[in-house]
PDB file of C-alpha atoms in Angstrom:
ATOM      1  CA  MET A   1       0.018  -6.149  56.113  1.00 43.00           C
ATOM      2  CA  GLU A   2      -1.344  -9.451  54.739  1.00 44.00           C
ATOM      3  CA  ILE A   3      -3.962  -7.616  52.650  1.00 42.00           C
ATOM      4  CA  ARG A   4      -1.298  -5.295  51.216  1.00 39.00           C
ATOM      5  CA  ARG A   5       0.868  -8.310  50.244  1.00 41.00           C
ATOM      6  CA  LEU A   6      -2.139  -9.935  48.534  1.00 36.00           C
ATOM      7  CA  ILE A   7      -2.968  -6.737  46.627  1.00 37.00           C
ATOM      8  CA  VAL A   8       0.649  -6.179  45.524  1.00 37.00           C
ATOM      9  CA  GLY A   9       0.996  -9.846  44.575  1.00 41.00           C
ATOM     10  CA  GLY A  10      -2.290  -9.755  42.658  1.00 40.00           C
ATOM     11  CA  LEU A  11      -1.292  -6.593  40.798  1.00 33.00           C
ATOM     12  CA  ALA A  12       2.080  -8.118  39.920  1.00 37.00           C
ATOM     13  CA  THR A  13       0.331 -11.213  38.555  1.00 33.00           C
ATOM     14  CA  VAL A  14      -2.043  -9.058  36.474  1.00 32.00           C
ATOM     15  CA  ALA A  15       0.874  -6.964  35.168  1.00 34.00           C
ATOM     16  CA  VAL A  16       2.880 -10.056  34.195  1.00 33.00           C
ATOM     17  CA  GLY A  17      -0.192 -11.570  32.523  1.00 31.00           C
ATOM     18  CA  ALA A  18      -0.937  -8.353  30.641  1.00 31.00           C
ATOM     19  CA  ALA A  19       2.676  -8.058  29.500  1.00 32.00           C
ATOM     20  CA  ALA A  20       2.629 -11.674  28.304  1.00 31.00           C
ATOM     21  CA  ALA A  21      -0.618 -11.069  26.401  1.00 30.00           C
ATOM     22  CA  VAL A  22       0.780  -7.960  24.733  1.00 28.00           C
ATOM     23  CA  LEU A  23       3.996  -9.793  23.840  1.00 30.00           C
ATOM     24  CA  ALA A  24       2.048 -12.759  22.440  1.00 30.00           C
ATOM     25  CA  TYR A  25      -0.171 -10.431  20.407  1.00 28.00           C
ATOM     26  CA  ALA A  26       2.829  -8.515  19.084  1.00 33.00           C
ATOM     27  CA  ASN A  27       4.606 -11.731  18.117  1.00 33.00           C
ATOM     28  CA  ARG A  28       1.484 -13.116  16.468  1.00 29.00           C
ATOM     29  CA  ASP A  29       0.883  -9.879  14.619  1.00 37.00           C
ATOM     30  CA  SER A  30       4.455  -9.512  13.384  1.00 36.00           C
ATOM     31  CA  SER A  31       4.802 -13.152  12.337  1.00 29.00           C
ATOM     32  CA  SER A  32       1.545 -13.098  10.385  1.00 33.00           C
ATOM     33  CA  SER A  33       2.271  -9.850   8.591  1.00 52.00           C
ATOM     34  CA  GLN A  34       5.926 -10.205   7.641  1.00 75.00           C
ATOM     35  CA  ARG A  35       6.366  -8.556   4.274  1.00 86.00           C
ATOM     36  CA  THR A  36       9.632  -8.410   2.421  1.00 95.00           C
ATOM     37  CA  PRO A  37      10.984  -4.851   2.291  1.00 96.00           C
ATOM     38  CA  ALA A  38      10.488  -3.241  -1.108  1.00 97.00           C
ATOM     39  CA  GLN A  39      13.540  -2.716  -3.288  1.00 97.00           C
ATOM     40  CA  LEU A  40      14.573   0.840  -4.053  1.00 97.00           C
ATOM     41  CA  ALA A  41      13.872   2.139  -7.567  1.00 98.00           C
ATOM     42  CA  SER A  42      15.625   5.195  -8.970  1.00 97.00           C
ATOM     43  CA  ALA A  43      12.203   6.875  -9.421  1.00 98.00           C
ATOM     44  CA  PRO A  44       8.509   5.979  -9.231  1.00 98.00           C
ATOM     45  CA  THR A  45       6.894   4.823 -12.453  1.00 97.00           C
ATOM     46  CA  CYS A  46       3.337   4.148 -13.497  1.00 98.00           C
ATOM     47  CA  LEU A  47       4.436   2.866 -16.923  1.00 98.00           C
ATOM     48  CA  ALA A  48       6.425  -0.234 -15.936  1.00 97.00           C
ATOM     49  CA  PRO A  49       4.766  -3.357 -17.375  1.00 97.00           C
ATOM     50  CA  ASN A  50       4.174  -4.937 -13.946  1.00 97.00           C
ATOM     51  CA  VAL A  51       2.655  -1.696 -12.594  1.00 97.00           C
ATOM     52  CA  ILE A  52       0.394  -1.353 -15.651  1.00 96.00           C
ATOM     53  CA  SER A  53      -0.813  -4.951 -15.329  1.00 95.00           C
ATOM     54  CA  ALA A  54      -1.473  -4.399 -11.602  1.00 95.00           C
ATOM     55  CA  ILE A  55      -3.581  -1.239 -11.990  1.00 96.00           C
ATOM     56  CA  LEU A  56      -5.468  -1.682 -15.260  1.00 94.00           C
ATOM     57  CA  PRO A  57      -8.457  -4.042 -15.523  1.00 92.00           C
ATOM     58  CA  SER A  58      -7.558  -5.154 -19.083  1.00 91.00           C
ATOM     59  CA  GLN A  59      -4.396  -6.539 -20.672  1.00 93.00           C
ATOM     60  CA  ALA A  60      -2.385  -3.608 -21.956  1.00 93.00           C
ATOM     61  CA  GLN A  61       0.367  -3.227 -24.499  1.00 92.00           C
ATOM     62  CA  PRO A  62       3.752  -2.657 -22.855  1.00 91.00           C
ATOM     63  CA  VAL A  63       5.152   0.857 -23.080  1.00 94.00           C
ATOM     64  CA  THR A  64       8.256   0.732 -25.259  1.00 94.00           C
ATOM     65  CA  GLY A  65      11.547   1.174 -23.437  1.00 95.00           C
ATOM     66  CA  VAL A  66      10.140   0.982 -19.884  1.00 96.00           C
ATOM     67  CA  PRO A  67      11.625  -1.854 -17.808  1.00 96.00           C
ATOM     68  CA  PRO A  68       9.721  -3.657 -15.038  1.00 97.00           C
ATOM     69  CA  ALA A  69       9.668  -1.993 -11.624  1.00 98.00           C
ATOM     70  CA  PRO A  70      10.919  -3.759  -8.507  1.00 98.00           C
ATOM     71  CA  GLU A  71       8.074  -5.751  -6.956  1.00 97.00           C
ATOM     72  CA  PRO A  72       6.037  -4.152  -4.151  1.00 97.00           C
ATOM     73  CA  GLY A  73       6.917  -4.784  -0.530  1.00 97.00           C
ATOM     74  CA  ALA A  74       7.019  -3.190   2.894  1.00 97.00           C
ATOM     75  CA  ILE A  75       8.477   0.262   3.423  1.00 97.00           C
ATOM     76  CA  PRO A  76      12.108  -0.402   4.412  1.00 97.00           C
ATOM     77  CA  SER A  77      12.903   0.710   7.966  1.00 95.00           C
ATOM     78  CA  ASP A  78      15.695   3.021   6.777  1.00 96.00           C
ATOM     79  CA  PHE A  79      13.622   4.654   4.000  1.00 97.00           C
ATOM     80  CA  GLN A  80      12.514   8.255   4.703  1.00 97.00           C
ATOM     81  CA  PRO A  81       9.561   9.146   2.427  1.00 98.00           C
ATOM     82  CA  THR A  82       8.771  12.765   1.638  1.00 98.00           C
ATOM     83  CA  SER A  83       5.985  12.323  -0.929  1.00 98.00           C
ATOM     84  CA  VAL A  84       3.683   9.770  -2.534  1.00 98.00           C
ATOM     85  CA  VAL A  85       2.937   8.828  -6.136  1.00 98.00           C
ATOM     86  CA  VAL A  86      -0.290   6.946  -6.845  1.00 98.00           C
ATOM     87  CA  CYS A  87      -0.803   5.041 -10.103  1.00 98.00           C
ATOM     88  CA  GLU A  88      -4.417   4.102 -10.815  1.00 97.00           C
ATOM     89  CA  PHE A  89      -6.955   3.203 -13.477  1.00 95.00           C
ATOM     90  CA  ALA A  90      -8.806   6.361 -14.562  1.00 95.00           C
ATOM     91  CA  GLY A  91     -11.089   5.240 -17.385  1.00 93.00           C
ATOM     92  CA  ASP A  92     -11.614   3.659 -20.795  1.00 93.00           C
ATOM     93  CA  ILE A  93     -11.264   5.257 -24.258  1.00 92.00           C
ATOM     94  CA  PRO A  94     -13.888   5.165 -25.710  1.00 90.00           C
ATOM     95  CA  PRO A  95     -16.055   4.307 -22.692  1.00 87.00           C
ATOM     96  CA  ASP A  96     -18.416   1.883 -24.472  1.00 86.00           C
ATOM     97  CA  ASN A  97     -15.846  -0.196 -26.436  1.00 86.00           C
ATOM     98  CA  PRO A  98     -12.393   0.537 -25.063  1.00 90.00           C
ATOM     99  CA  VAL A  99      -9.257   0.211 -27.154  1.00 94.00           C
ATOM    100  CA  GLN A 100      -7.222   2.255 -24.682  1.00 94.00           C
ATOM    101  CA  GLN A 101      -7.226   2.873 -20.936  1.00 95.00           C
ATOM    102  CA  ILE A 102      -5.979   5.764 -18.847  1.00 95.00           C
ATOM    103  CA  ALA A 103      -3.359   5.208 -16.169  1.00 96.00           C
ATOM    104  CA  ARG A 104      -3.341   8.240 -13.879  1.00 98.00           C
ATOM    105  CA  GLU A 105      -0.137   9.240 -12.069  1.00 98.00           C
ATOM    106  CA  THR A 106      -0.821  11.541  -9.097  1.00 98.00           C
ATOM    107  CA  TYR A 107       1.908  13.210  -7.031  1.00 98.00           C
ATOM    108  CA  ARG A 108       0.955  14.072  -3.434  1.00 98.00           C
ATOM    109  CA  THR A 109       2.687  15.620  -0.448  1.00 98.00           C
ATOM    110  CA  GLY A 110       1.932  16.544   3.151  1.00 97.00           C
ATOM    111  CA  ASP A 111       2.073  14.822   6.521  1.00 97.00           C
ATOM    112  CA  LEU A 112       2.942  11.226   5.632  1.00 97.00           C
ATOM    113  CA  THR A 113       2.527   9.899   9.188  1.00 97.00           C
ATOM    114  CA  PRO A 114      -1.052   8.590   8.641  1.00 97.00           C
ATOM    115  CA  VAL A 115      -0.088   7.153   5.238  1.00 97.00           C
ATOM    116  CA  VAL A 116       2.918   5.268   6.603  1.00 97.00           C
ATOM    117  CA  ALA A 117       0.763   3.998   9.504  1.00 96.00           C
ATOM    118  CA  ALA A 118      -1.988   2.776   7.135  1.00 96.00           C
ATOM    119  CA  LEU A 119       0.507   1.139   4.761  1.00 96.00           C
ATOM    120  CA  SER A 120       2.229  -0.598   7.677  1.00 94.00           C
ATOM    121  CA  GLN A 121      -0.917  -2.422   8.786  1.00 94.00           C
ATOM    122  CA  PRO A 122      -0.998  -6.187   8.213  1.00 92.00           C
ATOM    123  CA  SER A 123      -3.385  -7.712   5.707  1.00 90.00           C
ATOM    124  CA  ALA A 124      -6.312  -9.603   7.185  1.00 89.00           C
ATOM    125  CA  THR A 125      -6.343 -13.393   6.939  1.00 89.00           C
ATOM    126  CA  ARG A 126      -7.857 -14.312   3.585  1.00 85.00           C
ATOM    127  CA  SER A 127     -11.405 -15.737   3.707  1.00 84.00           C
ATOM    128  CA  ASP A 128     -12.772 -18.313   1.260  1.00 83.00           C
ATOM    129  CA  GLU A 129     -16.293 -16.967   1.754  1.00 83.00           C
ATOM    130  CA  CYS A 130     -15.890 -13.735  -0.220  1.00 83.00           C
ATOM    131  CA  THR A 131     -17.793 -13.140  -3.426  1.00 78.00           C
ATOM    132  CA  VAL A 132     -16.898  -9.501  -4.000  1.00 75.00           C
ATOM    133  CA  SER A 133     -14.875  -8.293  -6.916  1.00 72.00           C
ATOM    134  CA  ALA A 134     -13.491  -4.833  -7.456  1.00 73.00           C
ATOM    135  CA  ALA A 135     -11.426  -2.797  -9.830  1.00 74.00           C
ATOM    136  CA  PRO A 136      -7.685  -3.291  -9.459  1.00 87.00           C
ATOM    137  CA  ALA A 137      -6.110  -1.491  -6.514  1.00 93.00           C
ATOM    138  CA  PRO A 138      -3.829   1.449  -7.219  1.00 96.00           C
ATOM    139  CA  ALA A 139      -0.064   1.207  -6.988  1.00 97.00           C
ATOM    140  CA  VAL A 140       1.353   3.418  -4.232  1.00 98.00           C
ATOM    141  CA  TRP A 141       4.960   4.578  -4.342  1.00 98.00           C
ATOM    142  CA  MET A 142       6.691   6.239  -1.394  1.00 98.00           C
ATOM    143  CA  VAL A 143       9.327   8.700  -2.637  1.00 98.00           C
ATOM    144  CA  ASN A 144      12.307  10.094  -0.714  1.00 98.00           C
ATOM    145  CA  ARG A 145      13.893  13.541  -1.026  1.00 97.00           C
ATOM    146  CA  ASP A 146      16.320  12.249  -3.688  1.00 98.00           C
ATOM    147  CA  GLY A 147      13.464  11.024  -5.906  1.00 98.00           C
ATOM    148  CA  ALA A 148      14.146   7.324  -5.270  1.00 98.00           C
ATOM    149  CA  ALA A 149      11.031   5.293  -4.528  1.00 98.00           C
ATOM    150  CA  VAL A 150       9.611   2.039  -3.216  1.00 98.00           C
ATOM    151  CA  TRP A 151       6.431   0.419  -4.521  1.00 98.00           C
ATOM    152  CA  VAL A 152       4.494  -0.500  -1.386  1.00 98.00           C
ATOM    153  CA  GLU A 153       2.508  -3.706  -0.963  1.00 96.00           C
ATOM    154  CA  LEU A 154      -0.975  -2.582   0.104  1.00 95.00           C
ATOM    155  CA  PRO A 155      -2.684  -4.189   3.109  1.00 94.00           C
ATOM    156  CA  ALA A 156      -5.857  -6.057   2.147  1.00 90.00           C
ATOM    157  CA  THR A 157      -9.133  -6.994   3.812  1.00 90.00           C
ATOM    158  CA  SER A 158     -10.127 -10.632   4.347  1.00 89.00           C
ATOM    159  CA  CYS A 159     -11.734 -10.521   0.884  1.00 87.00           C
ATOM    160  CA  GLY A 160      -8.543  -9.292  -0.774  1.00 86.00           C
ATOM    161  CA  LEU A 161      -9.763  -5.728  -1.226  1.00 88.00           C
ATOM    162  CA  LEU A 162      -7.685  -2.691  -0.368  1.00 89.00           C
ATOM    163  CA  GLN A 163      -8.121  -1.607   3.259  1.00 91.00           C
ATOM    164  CA  PRO A 164     -10.080   1.686   3.031  1.00 91.00           C
ATOM    165  CA  GLU A 165      -7.824   3.444   5.559  1.00 93.00           C
ATOM    166  CA  VAL A 166      -4.974   3.351   3.040  1.00 95.00           C
ATOM    167  CA  MET A 167      -6.557   5.508   0.375  1.00 93.00           C
ATOM    168  CA  GLY A 168      -8.274   7.611   3.033  1.00 95.00           C
ATOM    169  CA  ALA A 169      -4.825   8.556   4.357  1.00 96.00           C
ATOM    170  CA  VAL A 170      -3.372   9.037   0.853  1.00 97.00           C
ATOM    171  CA  ASN A 171      -6.338  11.166  -0.259  1.00 96.00           C
ATOM    172  CA  GLY A 172      -5.729  13.418   2.755  1.00 97.00           C
ATOM    173  CA  LEU A 173      -2.480  14.563   1.147  1.00 98.00           C
ATOM    174  CA  GLN A 174      -2.234  17.606  -1.114  1.00 98.00           C
ATOM    175  CA  ILE A 175      -2.192  16.914  -4.861  1.00 98.00           C
ATOM    176  CA  ILE A 176       0.844  18.441  -6.539  1.00 97.00           C
ATOM    177  CA  THR A 177       0.219  17.240 -10.096  1.00 98.00           C
ATOM    178  CA  LYS A 178      -1.688  14.652 -12.133  1.00 98.00           C
ATOM    179  CA  ILE A 179      -0.531  13.074 -15.367  1.00 98.00           C
ATOM    180  CA  ASP A 180      -2.804  10.877 -17.487  1.00 97.00           C
ATOM    181  CA  HIS A 181      -1.098   8.229 -19.638  1.00 97.00           C
ATOM    182  CA  THR A 182      -3.060   6.643 -22.475  1.00 96.00           C
ATOM    183  CA  ILE A 183      -2.244   2.943 -22.703  1.00 96.00           C
ATOM    184  CA  GLY A 184      -3.210   0.769 -25.687  1.00 94.00           C
ATOM    185  CA  LEU A 185      -4.981  -2.518 -24.970  1.00 94.00           C
ATOM    186  CA  LEU A 186      -4.054  -5.867 -26.454  1.00 90.00           C
ATOM    187  CA  SER A 187      -6.646  -7.056 -28.934  1.00 76.00           C
TER     188      SER A 187
END
């Protein structure tokens, strides 16, 4: 009987300790990765001036008549995405001495579960020891069935680069259409 009481007591102590560790980890994780929910836009756009400046490596001329998009943030808890739009740099025109750049707008659909999971990951703590540089990250919009969209803040590595799981999940979706926009550069 004494041995059984010791075993049950020991298991209860381990269970309480494990629960406390999980709770502490969850609280640490959520407090370090709090992102403001993204504001809803009436539609995704790759031509808004703040999207263009985020995805192109050079300073571009603003597209006439296109207002800024709401800033990126977390996917709101009540937002139900049905598709994804990716805005990304797709090349220089001409390649050797560019006066224009291509902003590619790609519409994708499919099982969004892995995409939402990847986009919901926290960014790693930024390191001062990084010396890597990379092309600008794409802009990822989650779109609902009504066509409204949120520009999602992308989780980054400790060096500030896009976490590879994000685009791996996005690239697993089916491409519906691609549109290339030619954007003039500031001289």
